[in-house]
CSV table of C-alpha atoms and ligand atoms in Angstrom, one decimal:
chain,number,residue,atom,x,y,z
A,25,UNK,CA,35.6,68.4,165.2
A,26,UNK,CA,32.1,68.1,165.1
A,27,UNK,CA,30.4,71.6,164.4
A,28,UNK,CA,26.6,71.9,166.5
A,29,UNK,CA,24.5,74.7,165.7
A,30,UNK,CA,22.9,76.2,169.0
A,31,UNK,CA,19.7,77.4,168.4
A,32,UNK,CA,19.6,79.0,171.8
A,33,UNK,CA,23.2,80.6,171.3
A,34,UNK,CA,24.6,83.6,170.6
A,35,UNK,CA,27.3,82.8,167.7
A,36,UNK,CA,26.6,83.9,164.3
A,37,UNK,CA,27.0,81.3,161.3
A,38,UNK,CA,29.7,82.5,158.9
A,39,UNK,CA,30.3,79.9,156.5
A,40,UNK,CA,26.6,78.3,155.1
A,41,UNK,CA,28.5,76.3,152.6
A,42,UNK,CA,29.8,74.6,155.5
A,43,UNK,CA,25.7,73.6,156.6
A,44,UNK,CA,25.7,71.7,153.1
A,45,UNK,CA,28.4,69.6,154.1
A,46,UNK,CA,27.4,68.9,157.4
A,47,UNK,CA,24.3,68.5,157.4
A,48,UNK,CA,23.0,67.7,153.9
A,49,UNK,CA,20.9,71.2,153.9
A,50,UNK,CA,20.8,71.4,149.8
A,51,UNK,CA,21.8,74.9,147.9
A,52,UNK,CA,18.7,76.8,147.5
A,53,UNK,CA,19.3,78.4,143.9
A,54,UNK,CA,19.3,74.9,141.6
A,55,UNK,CA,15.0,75.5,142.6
A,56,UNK,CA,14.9,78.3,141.5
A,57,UNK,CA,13.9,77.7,137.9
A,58,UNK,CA,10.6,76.2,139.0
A,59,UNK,CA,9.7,78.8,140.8
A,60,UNK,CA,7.5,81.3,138.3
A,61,UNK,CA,7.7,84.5,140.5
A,62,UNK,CA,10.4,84.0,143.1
A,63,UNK,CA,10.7,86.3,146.1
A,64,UNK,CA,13.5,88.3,146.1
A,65,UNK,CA,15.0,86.7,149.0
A,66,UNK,CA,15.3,83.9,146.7
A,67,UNK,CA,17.3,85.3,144.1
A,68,UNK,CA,19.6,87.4,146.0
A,69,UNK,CA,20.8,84.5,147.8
A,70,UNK,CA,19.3,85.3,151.2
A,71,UNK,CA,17.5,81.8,151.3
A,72,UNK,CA,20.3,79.6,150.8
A,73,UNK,CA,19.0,76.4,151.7
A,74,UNK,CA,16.2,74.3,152.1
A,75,UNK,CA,15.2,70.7,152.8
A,76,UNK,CA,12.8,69.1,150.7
A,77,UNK,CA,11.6,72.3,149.6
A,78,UNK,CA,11.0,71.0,146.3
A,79,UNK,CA,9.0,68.2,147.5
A,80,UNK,CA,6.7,70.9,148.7
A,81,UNK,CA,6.6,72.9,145.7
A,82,UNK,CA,5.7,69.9,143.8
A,83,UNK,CA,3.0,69.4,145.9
A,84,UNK,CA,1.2,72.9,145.8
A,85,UNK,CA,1.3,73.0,142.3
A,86,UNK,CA,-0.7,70.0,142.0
A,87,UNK,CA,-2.8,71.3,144.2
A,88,UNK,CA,-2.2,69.2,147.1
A,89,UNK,CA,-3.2,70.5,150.8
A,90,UNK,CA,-0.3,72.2,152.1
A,91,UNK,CA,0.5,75.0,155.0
A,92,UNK,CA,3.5,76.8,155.6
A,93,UNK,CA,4.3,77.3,159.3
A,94,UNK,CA,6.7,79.3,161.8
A,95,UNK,CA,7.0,80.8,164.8
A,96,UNK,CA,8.8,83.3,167.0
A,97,UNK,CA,9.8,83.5,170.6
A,98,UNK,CA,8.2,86.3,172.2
A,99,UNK,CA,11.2,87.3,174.2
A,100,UNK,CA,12.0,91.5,173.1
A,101,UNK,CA,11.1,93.9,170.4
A,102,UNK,CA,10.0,93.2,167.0
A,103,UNK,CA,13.2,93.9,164.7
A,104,UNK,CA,13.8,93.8,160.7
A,105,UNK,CA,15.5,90.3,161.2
A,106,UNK,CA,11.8,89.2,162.5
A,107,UNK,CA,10.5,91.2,159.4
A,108,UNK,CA,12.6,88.8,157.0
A,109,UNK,CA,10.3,86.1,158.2
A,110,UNK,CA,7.0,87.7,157.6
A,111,UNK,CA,8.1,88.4,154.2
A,112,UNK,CA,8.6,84.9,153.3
A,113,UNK,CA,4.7,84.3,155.0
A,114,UNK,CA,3.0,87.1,153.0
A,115,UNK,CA,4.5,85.8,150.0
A,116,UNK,CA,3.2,82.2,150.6
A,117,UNK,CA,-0.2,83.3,151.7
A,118,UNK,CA,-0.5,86.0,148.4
A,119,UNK,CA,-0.2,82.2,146.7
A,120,UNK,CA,-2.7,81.4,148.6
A,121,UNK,CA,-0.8,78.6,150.9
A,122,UNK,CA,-2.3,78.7,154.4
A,123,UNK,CA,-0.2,80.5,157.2
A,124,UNK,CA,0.6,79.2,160.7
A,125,UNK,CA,2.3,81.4,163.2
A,126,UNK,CA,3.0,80.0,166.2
A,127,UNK,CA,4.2,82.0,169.3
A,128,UNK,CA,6.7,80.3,171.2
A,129,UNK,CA,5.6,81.4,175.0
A,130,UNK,CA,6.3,78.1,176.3
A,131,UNK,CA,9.9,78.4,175.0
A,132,UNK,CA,10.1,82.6,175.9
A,133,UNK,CA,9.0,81.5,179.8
A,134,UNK,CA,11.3,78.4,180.3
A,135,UNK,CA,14.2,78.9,178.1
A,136,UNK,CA,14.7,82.8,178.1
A,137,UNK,CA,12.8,83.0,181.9
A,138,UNK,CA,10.6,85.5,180.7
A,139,UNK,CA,7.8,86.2,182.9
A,140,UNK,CA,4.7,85.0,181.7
A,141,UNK,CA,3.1,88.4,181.0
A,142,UNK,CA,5.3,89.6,179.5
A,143,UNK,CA,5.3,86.6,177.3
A,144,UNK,CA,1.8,87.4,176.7
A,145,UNK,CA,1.8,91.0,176.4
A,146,UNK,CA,4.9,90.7,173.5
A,147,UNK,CA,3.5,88.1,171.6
A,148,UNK,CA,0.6,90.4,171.0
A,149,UNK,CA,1.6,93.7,171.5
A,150,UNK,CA,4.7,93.0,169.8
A,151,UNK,CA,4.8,89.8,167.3
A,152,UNK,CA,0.8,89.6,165.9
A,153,UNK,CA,0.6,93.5,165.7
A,154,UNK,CA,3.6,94.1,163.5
A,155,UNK,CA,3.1,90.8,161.4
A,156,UNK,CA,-0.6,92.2,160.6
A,157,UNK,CA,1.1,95.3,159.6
A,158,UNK,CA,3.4,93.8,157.5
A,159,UNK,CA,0.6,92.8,155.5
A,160,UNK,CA,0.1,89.2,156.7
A,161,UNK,CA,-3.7,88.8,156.6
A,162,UNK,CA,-5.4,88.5,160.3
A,163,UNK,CA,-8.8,86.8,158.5
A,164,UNK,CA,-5.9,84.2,156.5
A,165,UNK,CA,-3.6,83.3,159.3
A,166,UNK,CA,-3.8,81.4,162.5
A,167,UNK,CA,-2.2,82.9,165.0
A,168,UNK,CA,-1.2,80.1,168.4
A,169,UNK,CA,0.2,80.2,171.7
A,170,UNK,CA,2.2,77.0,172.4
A,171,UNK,CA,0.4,77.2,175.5
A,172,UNK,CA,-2.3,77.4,174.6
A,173,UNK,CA,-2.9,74.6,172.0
A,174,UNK,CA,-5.3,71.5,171.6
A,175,UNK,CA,-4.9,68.7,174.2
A,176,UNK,CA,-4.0,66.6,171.3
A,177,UNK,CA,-0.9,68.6,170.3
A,178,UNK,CA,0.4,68.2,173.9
A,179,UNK,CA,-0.5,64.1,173.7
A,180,UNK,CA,1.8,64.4,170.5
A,181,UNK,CA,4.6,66.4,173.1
A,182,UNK,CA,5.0,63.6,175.6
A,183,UNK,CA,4.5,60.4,173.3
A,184,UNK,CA,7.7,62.3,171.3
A,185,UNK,CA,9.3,61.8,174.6
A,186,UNK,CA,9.9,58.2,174.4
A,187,UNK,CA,11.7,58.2,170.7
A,188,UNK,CA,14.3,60.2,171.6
A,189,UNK,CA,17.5,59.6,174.2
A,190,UNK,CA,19.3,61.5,175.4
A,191,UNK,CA,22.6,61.0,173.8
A,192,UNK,CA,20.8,61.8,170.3
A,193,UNK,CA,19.4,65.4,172.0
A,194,UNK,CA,22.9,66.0,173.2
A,195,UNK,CA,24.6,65.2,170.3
A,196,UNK,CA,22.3,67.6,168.3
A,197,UNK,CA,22.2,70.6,170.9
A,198,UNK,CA,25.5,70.5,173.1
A,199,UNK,CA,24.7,70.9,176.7
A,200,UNK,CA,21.0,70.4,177.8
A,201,UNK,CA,18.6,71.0,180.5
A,202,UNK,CA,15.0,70.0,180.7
A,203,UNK,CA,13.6,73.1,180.1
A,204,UNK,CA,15.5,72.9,176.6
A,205,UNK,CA,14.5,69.4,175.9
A,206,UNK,CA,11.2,70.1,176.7
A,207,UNK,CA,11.2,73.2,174.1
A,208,UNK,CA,12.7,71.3,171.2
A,209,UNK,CA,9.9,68.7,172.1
A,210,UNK,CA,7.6,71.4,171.6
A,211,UNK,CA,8.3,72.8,168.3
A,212,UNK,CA,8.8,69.3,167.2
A,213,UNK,CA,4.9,69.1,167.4
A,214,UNK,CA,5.0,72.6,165.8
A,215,UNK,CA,6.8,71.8,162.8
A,216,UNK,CA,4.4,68.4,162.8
A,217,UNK,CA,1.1,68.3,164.4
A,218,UNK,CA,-0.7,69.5,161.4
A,219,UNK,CA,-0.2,66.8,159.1
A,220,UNK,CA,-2.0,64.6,161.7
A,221,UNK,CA,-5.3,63.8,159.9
A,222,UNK,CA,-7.2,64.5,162.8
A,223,UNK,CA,-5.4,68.0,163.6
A,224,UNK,CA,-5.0,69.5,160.1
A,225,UNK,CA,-4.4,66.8,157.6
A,226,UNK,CA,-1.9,68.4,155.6
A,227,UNK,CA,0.2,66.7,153.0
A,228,UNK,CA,3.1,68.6,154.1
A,229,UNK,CA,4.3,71.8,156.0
A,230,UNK,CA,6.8,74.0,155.2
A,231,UNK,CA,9.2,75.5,158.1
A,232,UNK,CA,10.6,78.9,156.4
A,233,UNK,CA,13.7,79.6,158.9
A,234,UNK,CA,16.8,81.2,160.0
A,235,UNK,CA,19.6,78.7,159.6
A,236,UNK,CA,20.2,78.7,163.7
A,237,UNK,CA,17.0,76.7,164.1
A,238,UNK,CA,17.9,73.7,161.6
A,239,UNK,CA,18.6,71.3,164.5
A,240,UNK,CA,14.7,71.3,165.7
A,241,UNK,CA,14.1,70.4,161.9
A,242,UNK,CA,16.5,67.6,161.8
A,243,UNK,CA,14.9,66.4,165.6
A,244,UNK,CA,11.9,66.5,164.2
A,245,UNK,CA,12.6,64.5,160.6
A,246,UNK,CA,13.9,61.8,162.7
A,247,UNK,CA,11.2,61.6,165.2
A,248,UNK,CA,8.6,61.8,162.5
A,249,UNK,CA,10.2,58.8,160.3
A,250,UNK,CA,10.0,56.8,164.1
A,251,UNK,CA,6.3,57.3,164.2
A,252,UNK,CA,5.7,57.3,160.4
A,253,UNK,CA,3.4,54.4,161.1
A,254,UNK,CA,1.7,55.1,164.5
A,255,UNK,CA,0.9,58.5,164.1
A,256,UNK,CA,1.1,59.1,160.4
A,257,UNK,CA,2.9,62.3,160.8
A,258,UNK,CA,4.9,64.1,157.9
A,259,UNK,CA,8.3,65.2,157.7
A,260,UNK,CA,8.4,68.8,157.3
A,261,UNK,CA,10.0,70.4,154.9
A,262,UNK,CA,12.3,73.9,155.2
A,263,UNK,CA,14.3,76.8,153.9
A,264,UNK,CA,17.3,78.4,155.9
A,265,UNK,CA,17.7,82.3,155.2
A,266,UNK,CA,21.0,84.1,156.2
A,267,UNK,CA,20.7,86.4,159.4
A,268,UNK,CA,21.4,89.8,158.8
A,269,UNK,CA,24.6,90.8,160.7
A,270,UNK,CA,23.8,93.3,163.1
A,271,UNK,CA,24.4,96.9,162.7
A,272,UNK,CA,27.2,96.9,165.0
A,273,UNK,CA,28.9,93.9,163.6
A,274,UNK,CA,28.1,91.1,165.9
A,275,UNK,CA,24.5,89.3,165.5
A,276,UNK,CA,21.5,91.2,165.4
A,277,UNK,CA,19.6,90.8,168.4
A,278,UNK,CA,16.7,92.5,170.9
A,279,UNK,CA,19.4,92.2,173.7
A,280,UNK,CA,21.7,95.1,172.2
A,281,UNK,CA,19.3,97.8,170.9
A,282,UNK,CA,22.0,99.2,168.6
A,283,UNK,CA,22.7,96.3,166.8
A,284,UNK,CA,19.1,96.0,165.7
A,285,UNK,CA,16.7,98.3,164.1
A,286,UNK,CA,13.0,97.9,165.8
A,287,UNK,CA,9.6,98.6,164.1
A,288,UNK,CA,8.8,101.0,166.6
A,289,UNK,CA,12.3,103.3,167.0
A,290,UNK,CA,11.5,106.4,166.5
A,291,UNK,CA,12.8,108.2,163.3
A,292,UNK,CA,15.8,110.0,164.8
A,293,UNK,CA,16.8,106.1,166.8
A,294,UNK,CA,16.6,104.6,163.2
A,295,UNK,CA,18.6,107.2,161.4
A,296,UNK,CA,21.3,107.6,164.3
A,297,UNK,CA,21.8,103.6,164.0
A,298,UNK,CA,21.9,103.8,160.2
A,299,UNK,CA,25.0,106.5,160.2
A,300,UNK,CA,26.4,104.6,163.0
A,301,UNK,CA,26.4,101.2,161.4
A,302,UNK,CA,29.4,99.4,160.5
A,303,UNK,CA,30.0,99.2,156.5
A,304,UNK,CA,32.6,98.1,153.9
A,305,UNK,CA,33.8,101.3,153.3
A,306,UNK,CA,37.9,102.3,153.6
A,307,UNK,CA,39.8,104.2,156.2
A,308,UNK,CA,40.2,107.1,153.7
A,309,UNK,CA,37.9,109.1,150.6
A,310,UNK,CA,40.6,108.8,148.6
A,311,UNK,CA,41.5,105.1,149.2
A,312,UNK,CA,37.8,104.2,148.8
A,313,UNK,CA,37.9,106.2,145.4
A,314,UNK,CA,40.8,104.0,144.3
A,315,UNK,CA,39.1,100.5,145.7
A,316,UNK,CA,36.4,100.5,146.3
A,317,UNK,CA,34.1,99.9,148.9
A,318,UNK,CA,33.2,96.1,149.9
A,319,UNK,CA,29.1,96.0,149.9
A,320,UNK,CA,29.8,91.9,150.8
A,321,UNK,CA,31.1,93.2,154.5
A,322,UNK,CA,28.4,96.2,154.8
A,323,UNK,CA,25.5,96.4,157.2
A,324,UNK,CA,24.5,98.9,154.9
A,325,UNK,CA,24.4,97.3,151.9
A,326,UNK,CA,22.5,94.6,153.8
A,327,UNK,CA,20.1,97.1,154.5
A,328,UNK,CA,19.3,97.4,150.8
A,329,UNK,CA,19.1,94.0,149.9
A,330,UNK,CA,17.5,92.6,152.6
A,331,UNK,CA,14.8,95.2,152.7
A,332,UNK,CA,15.2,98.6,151.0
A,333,UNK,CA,15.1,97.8,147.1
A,334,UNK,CA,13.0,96.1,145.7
A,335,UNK,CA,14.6,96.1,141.9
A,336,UNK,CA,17.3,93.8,141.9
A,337,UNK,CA,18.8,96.6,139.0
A,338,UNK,CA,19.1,99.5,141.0
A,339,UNK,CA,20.6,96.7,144.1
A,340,UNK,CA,23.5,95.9,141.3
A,341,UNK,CA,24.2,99.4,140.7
A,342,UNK,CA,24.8,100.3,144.6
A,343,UNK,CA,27.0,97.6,144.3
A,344,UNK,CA,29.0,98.5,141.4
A,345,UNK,CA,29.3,101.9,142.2
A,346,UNK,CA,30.5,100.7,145.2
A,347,UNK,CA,33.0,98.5,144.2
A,348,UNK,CA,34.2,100.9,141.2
A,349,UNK,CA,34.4,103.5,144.1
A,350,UNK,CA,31.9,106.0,142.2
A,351,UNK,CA,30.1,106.2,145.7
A,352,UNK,CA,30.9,107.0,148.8
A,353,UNK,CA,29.6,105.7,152.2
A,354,UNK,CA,28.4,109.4,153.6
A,355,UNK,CA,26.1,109.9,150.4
A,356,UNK,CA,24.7,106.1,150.5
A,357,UNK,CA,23.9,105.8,154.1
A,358,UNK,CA,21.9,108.9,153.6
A,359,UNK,CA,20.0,107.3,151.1
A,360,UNK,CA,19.2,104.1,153.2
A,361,UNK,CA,18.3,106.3,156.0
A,362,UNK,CA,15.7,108.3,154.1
A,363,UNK,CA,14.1,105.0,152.6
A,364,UNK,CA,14.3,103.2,156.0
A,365,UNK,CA,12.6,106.5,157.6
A,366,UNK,CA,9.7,106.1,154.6
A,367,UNK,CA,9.4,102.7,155.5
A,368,UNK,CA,9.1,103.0,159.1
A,369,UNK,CA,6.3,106.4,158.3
A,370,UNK,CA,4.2,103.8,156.7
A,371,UNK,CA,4.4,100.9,159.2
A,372,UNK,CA,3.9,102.6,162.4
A,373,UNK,CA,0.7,104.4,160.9
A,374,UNK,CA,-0.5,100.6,159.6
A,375,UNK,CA,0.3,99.7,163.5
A,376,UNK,CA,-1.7,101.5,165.3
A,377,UNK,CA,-4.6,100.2,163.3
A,378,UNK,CA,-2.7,96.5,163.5
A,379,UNK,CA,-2.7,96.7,167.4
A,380,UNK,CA,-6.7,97.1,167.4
A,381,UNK,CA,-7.2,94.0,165.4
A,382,UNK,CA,-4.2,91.9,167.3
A,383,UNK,CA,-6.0,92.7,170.5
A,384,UNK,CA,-9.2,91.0,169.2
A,385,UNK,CA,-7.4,88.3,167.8
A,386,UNK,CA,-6.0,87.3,171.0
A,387,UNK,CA,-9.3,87.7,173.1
A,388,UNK,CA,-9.4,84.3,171.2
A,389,UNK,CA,-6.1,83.1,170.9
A,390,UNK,CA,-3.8,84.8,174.1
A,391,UNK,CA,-3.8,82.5,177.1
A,392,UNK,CA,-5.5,83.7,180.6
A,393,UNK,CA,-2.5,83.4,182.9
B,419,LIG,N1,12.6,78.3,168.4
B,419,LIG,C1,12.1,79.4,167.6
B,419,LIG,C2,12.9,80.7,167.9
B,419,LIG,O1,13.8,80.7,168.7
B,419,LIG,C3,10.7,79.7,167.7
B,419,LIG,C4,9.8,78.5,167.3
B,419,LIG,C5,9.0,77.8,168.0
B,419,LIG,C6,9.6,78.1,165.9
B,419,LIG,N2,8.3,76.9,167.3
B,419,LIG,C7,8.6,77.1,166.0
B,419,LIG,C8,10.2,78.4,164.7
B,419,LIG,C9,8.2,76.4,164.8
B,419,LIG,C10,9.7,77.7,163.6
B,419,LIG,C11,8.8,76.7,163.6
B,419,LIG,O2,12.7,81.7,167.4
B,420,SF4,FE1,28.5,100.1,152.2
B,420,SF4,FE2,27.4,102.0,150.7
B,420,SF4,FE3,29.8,102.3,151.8
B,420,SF4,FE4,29.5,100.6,149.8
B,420,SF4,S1,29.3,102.8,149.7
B,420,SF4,S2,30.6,100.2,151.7
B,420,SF4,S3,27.5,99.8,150.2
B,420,SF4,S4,27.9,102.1,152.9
């Protein structure tokens, strides 16, 4: 059977070894040597995969002209999966790689039937506030509507149109309908348009990602090798992170509020869902004592790693005392709680300032209707 990835669905991706296979998306950790000060998602495991990633890293280290770009549908509430993202940017950009962000309105309004305000409205209020409060630089980054692009980025849209058939987009994404063709289009230009040499002239872009949207990637890689020579477009390259499960087991998402936590719940919302949240732990004190708990199947334990230590020694001792049964799950969910209620103090103060600045920004940037 063939396995499809649907980056529109809802199905979380168990087994990423199984993406190597497939799909030739290489192991991230045989890079990691030449990288001098990796990010932490990059030793823990959490980016898994890439494409051509060291391509790219070759490239900036000589010095070449490179960007790193993304982008987020502006469909619901900024959450800490959305936050793994802008981690990955403010690491680039502290490298001083230029940062892209697109916002995906196009694909919020005809995909997910948004309405068009409140496309707007999120992408602002939501997405370009908290990114600038997580540090990415407003005066560093450029910030886009799909909608509201150059001319030349939707020329690039409808000449795409004639490379692909229909039998390639359906064997890529499963069932189709034209809105979806039409936003895979789109974020083929994305991932693209700026190693056009009149529209950026980039040697190469990379696409840092959650592993749901490699099929866009692979869309695009083929298109871009069908136009090498007429447009003189580059084939991006990417890395795939892991998705944190949600809090209530399933995937993490803005649809069901308690699977997620949001950068704007309050205090109490964020502790109840952290005492709430599904972890590794046993049925009983006593069997956990003699087990062991299992940090690989806690929410918890994601918590840490994903965003609550820093020090990859004090991340290995939660998990041995875990496993040896030393702690217990009462004891270390308060502790996550009381460093996710420090980090959330911080951010929402750095927001309100962030909201000022995202409202000027998209004076320029937000479209009119
Ligand atoms: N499809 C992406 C999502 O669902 C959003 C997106 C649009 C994107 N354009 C992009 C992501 C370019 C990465 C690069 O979230
Ligand atoms: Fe998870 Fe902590 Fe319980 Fe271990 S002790 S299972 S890491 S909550």
């Amino acid at each position: 059977m063939a396995l499809r990835i649907d980056p529109w669905g809802h199905t979380t991706i168990k087994e990423y070894e199984k993406l190597f296979q497939y799909f030739g998306i290489k192991p991230f950790k045989e890079l990691l040597p030449q990288i001098d000060k990796p990010h932490k998602y990059m030793t823990r495991g959490i980016i898994f995969g890439h494409r051509d990633f060291d391509k790219f890293w070759k490239l900036y280290k000589e010095g070449a002209r490179v960007a790193v770009l993304t982008g987020f549908m502006p469909s619901g509430r900024f959450h800490l999966g959305h936050k793994m993202v802008v981690e990955q940017l403010v690491y680039y950009q502290r490298l001083g790689i230029d940062v892209y962000v697109a916002i995906a309105d196009a694909e919020a309004y005809s995909v997910r039937k948004i309405p068009r305000e409140e496309t707007i409205r999120i992408g602002v209020e939501e997405y370009i506030a908290n990114m600038i409060a997580l540090g990415l630089d407003p005066d560093k980054t450029v910030f886009y509507f799909q909608t509201k692009q150059d001319p030349r980025y939707y020329r690039l849209i409808q000449m795409f149109s004639r490379k692909v058939t229909f039998n390639e987009l359906e064997a890529i994404y499963g069932e189709l309908e034209p809105a979806k063709i039409m936003a895979a289009l789109t974020q083929v230009a994305d991932v693209t348009y700026l190693t056009h040499r009149d529209l950026g002239g980039y040697e190469m872009l990379l696409i840092p990602v959650g592993a749901d949207q490699d099929p866009h990637l692979r869309l695009a890689r083929d298109i871009v090798d069908r136009y090498s020579r007429e447009l003189g477009l580059k084939p991006p390259a990417s890395t795939y992170h892991r998705f944190m499960t949600g809090l209530d087991g399933g995937k993490m998402s803005s649809s069901r509020p308690d699977s997620a936590i949001f950068l704007t719940d309050s205090i109490e919302e964020a502790r109840r869902k952290v005492f709430r949240a599904l972890t590794g732990g046993r049925a009983t004190i006593e069997e956990q004592r003699k087990l062991g708990g299992i940090p690989e199947q806690c929410t918890v334990f994601e918590l840490y790693a994903y965003h609550l230590i820093e020090d990859d020694r004090e991340l290995e001792k939660i998990y041995n005392d875990c496993k040896s049964g030393r702690l217990l799950c009462g004891e270390c969910k308060r502790r996550a709680a009381k460093l996710l209620e420090e980090f959330l103090r911080k951010h929402q103060k750095r927001l309100e300032k962030a909201r000022e600045k995202a409202r000027e920004i998209a004076e320029e940037v937000a479209p009119e209707f």
